[in-house]
Amino acid sequence: MSEDIEEEVLRVLKPSLVQIKLLNNFYRLIKDRMVRCLTRRGLNAIVEPEGSFAKNTLLSDKWELDIFVLFKDVDESWILNNAEILLRECLEGLPISIRYAQHPYVTVHLMGMQADVVPAKFIKKPTGKLGVERTPFHTRYVRKKIRENPRIADEIRLLKSFLKGIGAYGAESSIGGFSGYLAELLVIYYGSFRRTLEEVSNWKPGIFIDIENIGNEDFLKRKYKDSVLIVVDPVDPERNVAASVTLEKFSTFILSARTYLNKPCKNYFHIYSHKREYSSRRGLFKDVLSRTIIVYLEGDYERLPRDSLLGKLKRLATYITRELRLYNFNVIRYKFYTDEVTKAAIVFELESLIKPKTELLKGPYSWDALERTLKFLRKRISEKGYVWVNDEGMLIGVRERRFTKATDLVAYVLASAPLLKFTKRIRVLAGEEARGWLSLILKNFILEVPAWMSCL
Amino acid sequence: MSEDIEEEVLRVLKPSLVQIKLLNNFYRLIKDRMVRCLTRRGLNAIVEPEGSFAKNTLLSDKWELDIFVLFKDVDESWILNNAEILLRECLEGLPISIRYAQHPYVTVHLMGMQADVVPAKFIKKPTGKLGVERTPFHTRYVRKKIRENPRIADEIRLLKSFLKGIGAYGAESSIGGFSGYLAELLVIYYGSFRRTLEEVSNWKPGIFIDIENIGNEDFLKRKYKDSVLIVVDPVDPERNVAASVTLEKFSTFILSARTYLNKPCKNYFHIYSHKREYSSRRGLFKDVLSRTIIVYLEGDYERLPRDSLLGKLKRLATYITRELRLYNFNVIRYKFYTDEVTKAAIVFELESLIKPKTELLKGPYSWDALERTLKFLRKRISEKGYVWVNDEGMLIGVRERRFTKATDLVAYVLASAPLLKFTKRIRVLAGEEARGWLSLILKNFILEVPAWMSCL
């Protein structure tokens, strides 16, 4: 049964011959342009495809490819100063836009397809502090493995789609999930999609994977002491490919691997995961709405790269969550949204937006150090509160709560927090006050449940 | 300074010569009557005073005395069958009432004084399963100690008054505090009121005191394994005088011993503890009222001895508290009240009477046993709730709360609980609905704070 499901999913996941052909033509077009342009200027550089397109692990809904221009005989600062103008000139006449990451890079848009043309320094060995220069080595490593065992290309497609479907795909700080390369390495290591899930369902924090047996486990565990998962990069023994994976996404992967193996279902895969079971949430809509709080930001967000903007939103959300919890407001979950132009919002679901006026504080036991018991008593009395000894001998303080409304607390927190870059205005609303764009994202926030939960 | 306070308190605590003389006359009157009556009937019995009157540890606001009639040559069942009629006849002409404890006993009321006349079997050695028969031995032991060191009588008065003032006096199950005899033993052991407080302020649960060095510590710690305090009875090495002391009262004693030594103050003593600081609570009145719940009972309570009625109320209060906590309603404290005729009430102060419709449940970690994670998921889904993985990898379930109102929950609990003996009607009210007698006790409940807290 599960094999049937996976075969069916794969039929939809695999790019068609037409798609491959069109992307190939697109690639040829840009490569030829670039090579001719570089030769004309006497620049020593290699133009080559990277990423899933190059590795043959592309998914059918991705009409994108990465092309790297690897410059020899120049240094990093030369690229920073000259690459943007050079790429603009070489690709003149094609519809392009410029984006800014480690270096500026160019995206070419053609007939619904996108090609990122990325300038980078050519290097011989991928060690030390590197960024995008490491990519060609990853491409080569995975291509070699797939050449040796072509069957795994499809297995990788299944795993990538699965990780997307459960919301654990992407190494960006705003996601904290599994990168495409990491998914590829897991399938290479465990042999298949199925075997990967079987192994993952037995994971606990502290997993160490070293495919090529080149890493120093002690060293890596010290270097990445906060990582729940260490996967040694086959092209760089001192690097953990899984450094960005958070405990949350790691756990989500374990959980859904378990539930999938227990009862396979198409909804785990990203091409089906948009078909969500709304019905059971509909009845909860009003209740969830009444427990929702929105931090709404307006600013010039087109000036920030998407990942950087999402990273900032994530940090702000984490900060607000910590403060809410400090004041005993239970945060169930949050999500952030942005139109990447002028609007951004963080939506929080709380257990309740209102807390009773009175707050209980657990103090020391009556036989704990004298200083502590007296301090606790005096503090409560000075706050006009009072103290009881409970049936376990513990002092229980009662005082008036400083914030009884979550919206007041968040407004207070934001007033003292530094404003997000490029942000002009920031507001706190209860979910019920949302209008326009905010009420659209609220609908998504509230009705959305992980699609795979409907399979249980 | 503290010595001044204690001297001043003692001046008020010590019975006047007039009081002693009147009580003595009262005692003589009853004793003479009883002795003549018993002799006339040819009964072999001793009539003697017991308790604080006999031991000279009486407090000035107590115009009471205990007189025991110790029958020789008869058995327990003879007392049960004949003592009541005998006492009635011997005391004929005096204003009396009958009460029922281990045996029926008689209370004589005269000019505002009360004398309990208690029949008991005369025994030679106070060991084994005994009740009231042990009292004469306690009286003799304490009298001997006071004869050896007369100064401690006043020290005992101070400690008894202190324990009353902090609400920790009385061995009844409805109080769970320190008996008068226990207070006497502590002063005998530690030497003075001051020394007792100094030692108590360093107490932790598990204290073992054996004044006469006659007990077997291992045996007693096994026999009284739930006791926080063991004080070996000097007249019965197998008995713990402190068996009734709860952790709550034990802790209250430690705490107030510490705060008193830190800053002595008259409000700790019972004759001053009614002068409460209401002012700071006045502002809280409405708030506390809105968080208060009353269980109101009506029945024939004059048919139950006071201690038995209070014991039943205490058990019911404990049961309701446990249920409230089970459903996550935080109980801050409770108290019970009765007019001992037809009305009784338990008043609870909660953190809040209302809970949000939604409830969070902590589940297993995603890497815990497969069965547990699947069970948790399926349960929440079947309840139409949902599940999230939090940032620590723990499954968090969300479901609708069964009871959002504390009053509904308590009504539900009472519906299935067995009705209290002699109770005809039971009702649950929110504090704000209280009228008449109930609003009077609510005022007491809300405005009352331990008087000594105003000294901190």
Tab-separated table of C-alpha atoms in Angstrom, chain B residues 39-453:
chain	number	residue	atom	x	y	z
B	39	THR	CA	-20.132	7.542	98.141
B	40	ARG	CA	-23.882	7.357	98.727
B	41	ARG	CA	-24.108	4.830	95.877
B	42	GLY	CA	-21.099	2.871	97.038
B	43	LEU	CA	-19.131	3.551	93.865
B	44	ASN	CA	-15.357	3.489	94.003
B	45	ALA	CA	-14.183	6.538	92.032
B	46	ILE	CA	-11.716	9.451	92.159
B	47	VAL	CA	-12.808	13.000	91.279
B	48	GLU	CA	-9.932	15.218	90.150
B	49	PRO	CA	-9.255	18.326	88.062
B	50	GLU	CA	-7.466	17.995	84.734
B	51	GLY	CA	-6.263	20.245	81.942
B	52	SER	CA	-4.888	23.782	82.153
B	53	PHE	CA	-6.864	24.620	85.260
B	54	ALA	CA	-5.242	21.721	87.101
B	55	LYS	CA	-1.805	22.433	85.625
B	56	ASN	CA	-1.926	26.190	86.268
B	57	THR	CA	-1.415	26.970	82.580
B	58	LEU	CA	-4.850	28.492	82.097
B	59	LEU	CA	-5.260	31.665	80.006
B	60	SER	CA	-7.178	34.649	81.347
B	61	ASP	CA	-9.945	34.449	78.734
B	62	LYS	CA	-10.745	30.846	79.589
B	63	TRP	CA	-13.347	30.463	82.351
B	64	GLU	CA	-13.410	26.725	81.912
B	65	LEU	CA	-12.281	23.674	83.768
B	66	ASP	CA	-12.210	19.912	83.300
B	67	ILE	CA	-13.185	17.507	86.044
B	68	PHE	CA	-12.685	13.795	85.605
B	69	VAL	CA	-14.551	11.077	87.456
B	70	LEU	CA	-12.250	8.059	87.395
B	71	PHE	CA	-14.173	4.848	88.109
B	72	LYS	CA	-12.397	1.926	89.660
B	73	ASP	CA	-13.678	-1.692	89.563
B	74	VAL	CA	-15.948	-1.139	86.521
B	75	ASP	CA	-15.425	-1.756	82.820
B	76	GLU	CA	-15.802	0.459	79.761
B	77	SER	CA	-19.271	-0.780	78.883
B	78	TRP	CA	-20.529	-0.019	82.391
B	79	ILE	CA	-19.455	3.615	81.892
B	80	LEU	CA	-21.072	3.775	78.469
B	81	ASN	CA	-24.364	2.459	79.854
B	82	ASN	CA	-24.551	4.158	83.258
B	83	ALA	CA	-22.370	7.258	83.422
B	84	GLU	CA	-24.784	9.645	81.732
B	85	ILE	CA	-27.686	8.910	84.089
B	86	LEU	CA	-25.398	8.900	87.095
B	87	LEU	CA	-23.914	12.320	86.266
B	88	ARG	CA	-27.334	13.784	85.532
B	89	GLU	CA	-28.573	12.606	88.904
B	90	CYS	CA	-25.487	13.651	90.880
B	91	LEU	CA	-25.547	17.163	89.347
B	92	GLU	CA	-29.284	17.636	89.518
B	93	GLY	CA	-30.311	21.227	90.070
B	94	LEU	CA	-27.290	22.647	88.266
B	95	PRO	CA	-27.698	23.949	84.687
B	96	ILE	CA	-26.188	21.209	82.547
B	97	SER	CA	-26.015	19.996	78.946
B	98	ILE	CA	-24.956	16.608	77.644
B	99	ARG	CA	-22.299	16.177	74.947
B	100	TYR	CA	-21.163	13.050	73.205
B	101	ALA	CA	-17.497	12.196	72.637
B	102	GLN	CA	-15.804	8.891	73.518
B	103	HIS	CA	-18.379	8.728	76.327
B	104	PRO	CA	-21.253	11.028	76.996
B	105	TYR	CA	-20.118	13.825	79.307
B	106	VAL	CA	-21.781	16.697	81.113
B	107	THR	CA	-21.100	20.415	80.905
B	108	VAL	CA	-22.146	22.518	83.893
B	109	HIS	CA	-22.768	26.217	83.182
B	110	LEU	CA	-22.580	28.652	86.082
B	111	MET	CA	-22.183	32.426	86.091
B	112	GLY	CA	-20.336	32.401	82.748
B	113	MET	CA	-18.101	29.555	83.825
B	114	GLN	CA	-18.119	26.086	82.319
B	115	ALA	CA	-17.054	22.804	83.790
B	116	ASP	CA	-16.835	19.616	81.725
B	117	VAL	CA	-17.464	16.609	83.941
B	118	VAL	CA	-16.004	13.596	82.151
B	119	PRO	CA	-16.442	9.975	83.253
B	120	ALA	CA	-13.503	7.648	82.555
B	121	LYS	CA	-12.075	4.346	83.655
B	122	PHE	CA	-9.295	4.517	86.198
B	123	ILE	CA	-6.141	2.810	84.904
B	124	LYS	CA	-2.745	2.112	86.397
B	125	LYS	CA	-0.527	2.460	83.292
B	126	PRO	CA	-1.326	4.616	80.280
B	127	THR	CA	-0.270	2.295	77.423
B	128	GLY	CA	-2.110	0.660	74.542
B	129	LYS	CA	-5.223	1.945	72.841
B	130	LEU	CA	-6.481	4.676	75.096
B	131	GLY	CA	-8.529	7.809	74.772
B	132	VAL	CA	-9.568	10.068	77.535
B	133	GLU	CA	-8.126	7.691	80.181
B	134	ARG	CA	-4.672	9.016	79.356
B	135	THR	CA	-5.506	12.596	80.395
B	136	PRO	CA	-4.849	12.202	84.157
B	137	PHE	CA	-1.333	11.010	83.406
B	138	HIS	CA	-0.684	14.084	81.229
B	139	THR	CA	-1.943	16.326	84.009
B	140	ARG	CA	0.295	14.655	86.567
B	141	TYR	CA	3.375	14.805	84.305
B	142	VAL	CA	3.045	18.521	83.530
B	143	ARG	CA	2.206	19.384	87.156
B	144	LYS	CA	5.377	17.644	88.274
B	145	LYS	CA	7.487	19.548	85.724
B	146	ILE	CA	5.974	22.876	86.743
B	147	ARG	CA	6.541	22.077	90.395
B	148	GLU	CA	10.211	21.509	89.583
B	149	ASN	CA	10.451	24.756	87.605
B	150	PRO	CA	7.473	27.058	88.286
B	151	ARG	CA	8.729	29.725	85.830
B	152	ILE	CA	7.656	27.630	82.838
B	153	ALA	CA	3.919	28.006	83.564
B	154	ASP	CA	4.037	31.525	82.153
B	155	GLU	CA	6.232	30.433	79.257
B	156	ILE	CA	3.584	27.855	78.387
B	157	ARG	CA	0.908	30.566	78.479
B	158	LEU	CA	2.899	32.618	75.982
B	159	LEU	CA	3.333	29.697	73.595
B	160	LYS	CA	-0.324	28.649	73.764
B	161	SER	CA	-1.390	32.223	73.044
B	162	PHE	CA	1.130	32.458	70.197
B	163	LEU	CA	-0.142	29.236	68.609
B	164	LYS	CA	-3.722	30.470	68.917
B	165	GLY	CA	-2.772	33.807	67.400
B	166	ILE	CA	-1.280	32.226	64.281
B	167	GLY	CA	-4.190	29.781	63.938
B	168	ALA	CA	-2.144	26.663	64.705
B	169	TYR	CA	-3.685	25.709	68.069
B	170	GLY	CA	-5.891	22.666	68.403
B	171	ALA	CA	-5.459	18.994	67.561
B	172	GLU	CA	-8.942	18.596	66.051
B	173	SER	CA	-8.886	17.143	62.548
B	174	SER	CA	-10.547	20.304	61.284
B	175	ILE	CA	-7.541	22.314	62.498
B	176	GLY	CA	-4.576	19.937	62.431
B	177	GLY	CA	-2.591	22.074	64.818
B	178	PHE	CA	-0.761	21.827	68.157
B	179	SER	CA	-2.655	20.643	71.252
B	180	GLY	CA	-2.261	22.382	74.613
B	181	TYR	CA	-0.371	19.358	75.951
B	182	LEU	CA	2.011	19.508	72.974
B	183	ALA	CA	2.675	23.205	73.629
B	184	GLU	CA	3.434	22.327	77.263
B	185	LEU	CA	5.864	19.589	76.235
B	186	LEU	CA	7.711	21.898	73.816
B	187	VAL	CA	8.307	24.473	76.548
B	188	ILE	CA	9.344	21.738	79.005
B	189	TYR	CA	11.817	20.426	76.386
B	190	TYR	CA	13.277	23.715	75.150
B	191	GLY	CA	13.057	25.531	78.510
B	192	SER	CA	11.199	28.725	77.571
B	193	PHE	CA	8.921	30.395	75.053
B	194	ARG	CA	11.885	32.213	73.509
B	195	ARG	CA	14.053	29.097	73.217
B	196	THR	CA	11.133	27.223	71.683
B	197	LEU	CA	10.700	29.799	68.919
B	198	GLU	CA	14.460	29.848	68.304
B	199	GLU	CA	14.512	26.086	67.860
B	200	VAL	CA	11.309	25.990	65.824
B	201	SER	CA	12.659	28.589	63.410
B	202	ASN	CA	15.274	25.989	62.419
B	203	TRP	CA	12.820	23.102	62.115
B	204	LYS	CA	12.343	21.152	58.909
B	205	PRO	CA	9.881	18.284	58.436
B	206	GLY	CA	11.141	15.167	60.247
B	207	ILE	CA	11.787	16.563	63.755
B	208	PHE	CA	11.998	13.939	66.521
B	209	ILE	CA	11.721	14.960	70.183
B	210	ASP	CA	11.958	12.527	73.085
B	211	ILE	CA	12.048	14.422	76.392
B	212	GLU	CA	12.380	11.406	78.675
B	213	ASN	CA	14.476	9.333	76.304
B	214	ILE	CA	12.046	6.442	76.392
B	215	GLY	CA	11.000	6.028	72.745
B	216	ASN	CA	12.291	3.783	69.994
B	217	GLU	CA	13.005	6.243	67.174
B	218	ASP	CA	13.005	3.670	64.347
B	219	PHE	CA	9.764	2.148	65.555
B	220	LEU	CA	8.039	5.502	65.949
B	221	LYS	CA	9.241	6.787	62.582
B	222	ARG	CA	7.744	3.695	60.980
B	223	LYS	CA	4.513	3.899	62.976
B	224	TYR	CA	4.086	7.628	62.264
B	225	LYS	CA	5.639	7.690	58.823
B	226	ASP	CA	3.336	10.503	57.643
B	227	SER	CA	4.059	12.757	60.633
B	228	VAL	CA	6.202	15.829	60.035
B	229	LEU	CA	6.863	16.030	63.763
B	230	ILE	CA	7.224	13.287	66.348
B	231	VAL	CA	7.096	14.168	70.057
B	232	VAL	CA	7.191	11.050	72.191
B	233	ASP	CA	4.525	11.095	74.890
B	234	PRO	CA	6.408	11.042	78.228
B	235	VAL	CA	3.634	8.867	79.682
B	236	ASP	CA	3.420	6.447	76.722
B	237	PRO	CA	6.608	5.729	74.721
B	238	GLU	CA	4.675	4.331	71.744
B	239	ARG	CA	2.598	7.461	71.177
B	240	ASN	CA	3.328	10.575	69.116
B	241	VAL	CA	1.729	13.603	70.787
B	242	ALA	CA	2.125	15.550	67.514
B	243	ALA	CA	0.377	12.994	65.276
B	244	SER	CA	-2.354	15.455	64.346
B	245	VAL	CA	-0.028	18.281	63.250
B	246	THR	CA	-0.350	18.892	59.500
B	247	LEU	CA	2.468	20.078	57.275
B	248	GLU	CA	0.553	23.303	56.809
B	249	LYS	CA	0.364	24.191	60.516
B	250	PHE	CA	3.888	22.900	61.115
B	251	SER	CA	5.106	25.279	58.388
B	252	THR	CA	3.001	28.155	59.638
B	253	PHE	CA	4.624	27.751	63.057
B	254	ILE	CA	8.149	27.779	61.561
B	255	LEU	CA	7.388	30.822	59.463
B	256	SER	CA	5.859	32.911	62.227
B	257	ALA	CA	8.559	31.877	64.719
B	258	ARG	CA	11.066	33.285	62.233
B	259	THR	CA	9.194	36.502	61.592
B	260	TYR	CA	8.479	37.021	65.291
B	261	LEU	CA	12.143	36.625	66.249
B	262	ASN	CA	13.070	38.946	63.407
B	263	LYS	CA	10.634	41.575	64.707
B	264	PRO	CA	8.611	40.799	67.842
B	265	CYS	CA	5.095	42.175	67.848
B	266	LYS	CA	1.965	41.769	69.967
B	267	ASN	CA	-0.249	40.755	67.055
B	268	TYR	CA	1.146	37.211	67.164
B	269	PHE	CA	-0.661	36.567	70.470
B	270	HIS	CA	-4.286	35.557	70.375
B	271	ILE	CA	-5.538	38.315	72.635
B	272	TYR	CA	-4.267	40.868	70.102
B	273	SER	CA	-4.689	38.924	66.894
B	274	HIS	CA	-8.323	39.993	66.485
B	275	LYS	CA	-7.088	43.548	65.936
B	276	ARG	CA	-6.491	42.982	62.294
B	277	GLU	CA	-5.124	45.260	59.651
B	278	TYR	CA	-8.053	45.467	57.339
B	279	SER	CA	-7.044	48.518	55.384
B	280	SER	CA	-4.869	46.843	52.765
B	281	ARG	CA	-7.485	44.173	52.134
B	282	ARG	CA	-10.324	46.641	51.711
B	283	GLY	CA	-9.081	47.620	48.265
B	284	LEU	CA	-9.030	43.975	47.275
B	285	PHE	CA	-12.544	43.217	48.522
B	286	LYS	CA	-14.321	43.324	45.166
B	287	ASP	CA	-11.557	41.416	43.447
B	288	VAL	CA	-11.455	38.638	46.033
B	289	LEU	CA	-15.262	38.506	46.066
B	290	SER	CA	-15.315	37.925	42.312
B	291	ARG	CA	-12.975	34.940	42.776
B	292	THR	CA	-14.852	33.344	45.654
B	293	ILE	CA	-17.067	30.284	45.566
B	294	ILE	CA	-19.340	29.067	48.359
B	295	VAL	CA	-20.638	25.583	49.072
B	296	TYR	CA	-23.646	26.205	51.314
B	297	LEU	CA	-25.140	23.378	53.350
B	298	GLU	CA	-28.338	23.220	55.359
B	299	GLY	CA	-29.185	20.458	57.811
B	300	ASP	CA	-29.722	19.345	61.416
B	301	TYR	CA	-26.259	20.125	62.617
B	302	GLU	CA	-27.182	20.467	66.280
B	303	ARG	CA	-27.349	16.659	66.252
B	304	LEU	CA	-23.599	16.380	65.468
B	305	PRO	CA	-20.772	17.130	67.945
B	306	ARG	CA	-18.899	20.253	66.824
B	307	ASP	CA	-15.617	18.445	66.154
B	308	SER	CA	-17.322	15.749	64.114
B	309	LEU	CA	-19.154	18.348	62.015
B	310	LEU	CA	-15.958	20.349	61.425
B	311	GLY	CA	-14.117	17.153	60.524
B	312	LYS	CA	-16.731	16.337	57.893
B	313	LEU	CA	-16.592	19.861	56.463
B	314	LYS	CA	-12.814	19.639	56.307
B	315	ARG	CA	-12.946	16.340	54.395
B	316	LEU	CA	-15.492	17.732	51.952
B	317	ALA	CA	-13.367	20.869	51.446
B	318	THR	CA	-10.259	18.765	50.768
B	319	TYR	CA	-12.165	16.649	48.269
B	320	ILE	CA	-13.528	19.649	46.368
B	321	THR	CA	-10.097	21.311	46.379
B	322	ARG	CA	-8.543	18.214	44.841
B	323	GLU	CA	-11.158	18.122	42.089
B	324	LEU	CA	-10.772	21.840	41.355
B	325	ARG	CA	-7.017	21.444	41.053
B	326	LEU	CA	-7.438	18.412	38.817
B	327	TYR	CA	-9.277	20.638	36.370
B	328	ASN	CA	-6.611	23.337	36.706
B	329	PHE	CA	-8.548	25.741	38.874
B	330	ASN	CA	-6.018	27.151	41.306
B	331	VAL	CA	-7.340	27.090	44.864
B	332	ILE	CA	-5.598	29.738	46.949
B	333	ARG	CA	-7.227	28.841	50.269
B	334	TYR	CA	-10.499	27.765	51.839
B	335	LYS	CA	-12.237	28.049	55.192
B	336	PHE	CA	-15.379	26.554	56.643
B	337	TYR	CA	-18.009	28.064	58.852
B	338	THR	CA	-21.033	26.770	60.713
B	339	ASP	CA	-23.583	28.090	63.149
B	340	GLU	CA	-23.656	24.524	64.554
B	341	VAL	CA	-27.438	24.509	64.271
B	342	THR	CA	-28.698	24.492	60.658
B	343	LYS	CA	-26.102	26.242	58.487
B	344	ALA	CA	-22.639	25.342	57.265
B	345	ALA	CA	-20.518	26.722	54.455
B	346	ILE	CA	-17.163	26.157	52.835
B	347	VAL	CA	-15.685	29.220	51.174
B	348	PHE	CA	-12.961	28.877	48.520
B	349	GLU	CA	-10.754	31.637	47.156
B	350	LEU	CA	-9.630	30.749	43.628
B	351	GLU	CA	-7.220	32.474	41.290
B	352	SER	CA	-10.135	32.783	38.894
B	353	LEU	CA	-13.661	31.348	38.626
B	354	ILE	CA	-13.469	31.302	34.836
B	355	LYS	CA	-11.033	29.401	32.643
B	356	PRO	CA	-10.488	29.918	28.927
B	357	LYS	CA	-12.468	27.594	26.672
B	358	THR	CA	-9.212	26.150	25.448
B	359	GLU	CA	-6.928	23.947	27.452
B	360	LEU	CA	-3.290	23.096	26.817
B	361	LEU	CA	-2.066	19.597	27.533
B	362	LYS	CA	1.591	18.665	27.661
B	363	GLY	CA	2.208	15.445	25.769
B	364	PRO	CA	5.267	13.231	25.343
B	365	TYR	CA	8.375	14.324	23.477
B	366	SER	CA	8.285	13.356	19.818
B	367	TRP	CA	11.071	10.829	20.395
B	368	ASP	CA	9.355	9.142	23.342
B	369	ALA	CA	7.868	5.660	22.902
B	370	LEU	CA	5.976	5.391	19.597
B	371	GLU	CA	2.836	4.121	21.298
B	372	ARG	CA	2.642	7.152	23.587
B	373	THR	CA	3.063	9.691	20.806
B	374	LEU	CA	0.449	8.021	18.598
B	375	LYS	CA	-1.975	7.650	21.482
B	376	PHE	CA	-1.639	11.320	22.413
B	377	LEU	CA	-2.171	12.422	18.795
B	378	ARG	CA	-5.200	10.203	18.229
B	379	LYS	CA	-6.792	11.248	21.519
B	380	ARG	CA	-6.544	14.968	20.706
B	381	ILE	CA	-7.783	14.464	17.161
B	382	SER	CA	-10.742	12.407	18.406
B	383	GLU	CA	-11.592	15.303	20.756
B	384	LYS	CA	-11.548	17.627	17.722
B	385	GLY	CA	-8.493	19.320	19.188
B	386	TYR	CA	-5.097	19.640	17.641
B	387	VAL	CA	-1.430	19.109	18.386
B	388	TRP	CA	1.733	21.140	17.945
B	389	VAL	CA	5.374	20.340	18.427
B	390	ASN	CA	6.856	23.061	20.616
B	391	ASP	CA	10.378	24.447	20.498
B	392	GLU	CA	11.555	21.815	22.961
B	393	GLY	CA	10.249	18.958	20.840
B	394	MET	CA	7.296	18.302	23.115
B	395	LEU	CA	3.821	17.558	21.758
B	396	ILE	CA	1.340	20.168	22.957
B	397	GLY	CA	-2.297	19.234	22.708
B	398	VAL	CA	-5.080	21.763	22.507
B	399	ARG	CA	-8.621	20.811	23.380
B	400	GLU	CA	-11.838	22.268	24.626
B	401	ARG	CA	-12.094	22.496	28.384
B	402	ARG	CA	-14.870	20.463	29.965
B	403	PHE	CA	-15.590	23.007	32.682
B	404	THR	CA	-14.908	26.680	32.093
B	405	LYS	CA	-16.776	27.772	35.234
B	406	ALA	CA	-15.609	26.662	38.656
B	407	THR	CA	-19.187	26.756	39.964
B	408	ASP	CA	-20.287	24.258	37.277
B	409	LEU	CA	-17.448	21.930	38.164
B	410	VAL	CA	-18.196	22.053	41.897
B	411	ALA	CA	-21.902	21.451	41.280
B	412	TYR	CA	-20.965	18.458	39.132
B	413	VAL	CA	-18.620	17.105	41.814
B	414	LEU	CA	-21.220	17.498	44.563
B	415	ALA	CA	-23.887	15.761	42.495
B	416	SER	CA	-21.850	12.548	42.577
B	417	ALA	CA	-20.418	12.910	46.117
B	418	PRO	CA	-22.242	11.249	49.027
B	419	LEU	CA	-24.292	13.787	50.981
B	420	LEU	CA	-22.943	14.907	54.359
B	421	LYS	CA	-24.716	13.310	57.336
B	422	PHE	CA	-27.782	15.296	58.546
B	423	THR	CA	-27.591	17.501	55.453
B	424	LYS	CA	-30.843	18.327	53.680
B	425	ARG	CA	-29.751	20.720	51.005
B	426	ILE	CA	-26.506	21.728	49.355
B	427	ARG	CA	-25.929	24.609	46.965
B	428	VAL	CA	-23.022	26.177	45.067
B	429	LEU	CA	-22.848	29.957	44.728
B	430	ALA	CA	-20.419	32.480	43.378
B	431	GLY	CA	-19.320	34.885	46.123
B	432	GLU	CA	-21.192	37.731	44.470
B	433	GLU	CA	-24.512	35.896	44.923
B	434	ALA	CA	-24.151	35.644	48.715
B	435	ARG	CA	-26.859	37.167	50.927
B	436	GLY	CA	-27.623	37.203	54.666
B	437	TRP	CA	-25.534	34.855	56.795
B	438	LEU	CA	-23.367	33.999	53.810
B	439	SER	CA	-22.462	37.612	53.131
B	440	LEU	CA	-21.446	37.984	56.785
B	441	ILE	CA	-19.043	35.045	56.656
B	442	LEU	CA	-17.728	36.259	53.299
B	443	LYS	CA	-16.792	39.554	54.884
B	444	ASN	CA	-14.854	37.681	57.538
B	445	PHE	CA	-13.261	35.401	54.927
B	446	ILE	CA	-12.120	38.192	52.651
B	447	LEU	CA	-11.019	40.836	55.131
B	448	GLU	CA	-9.269	38.447	57.449
B	449	VAL	CA	-5.512	38.236	57.160
B	450	PRO	CA	-3.176	36.754	59.743
B	451	ALA	CA	-2.808	39.671	62.150
B	452	TRP	CA	0.932	39.129	62.502
B	453	MET	CA	1.438	39.944	58.846
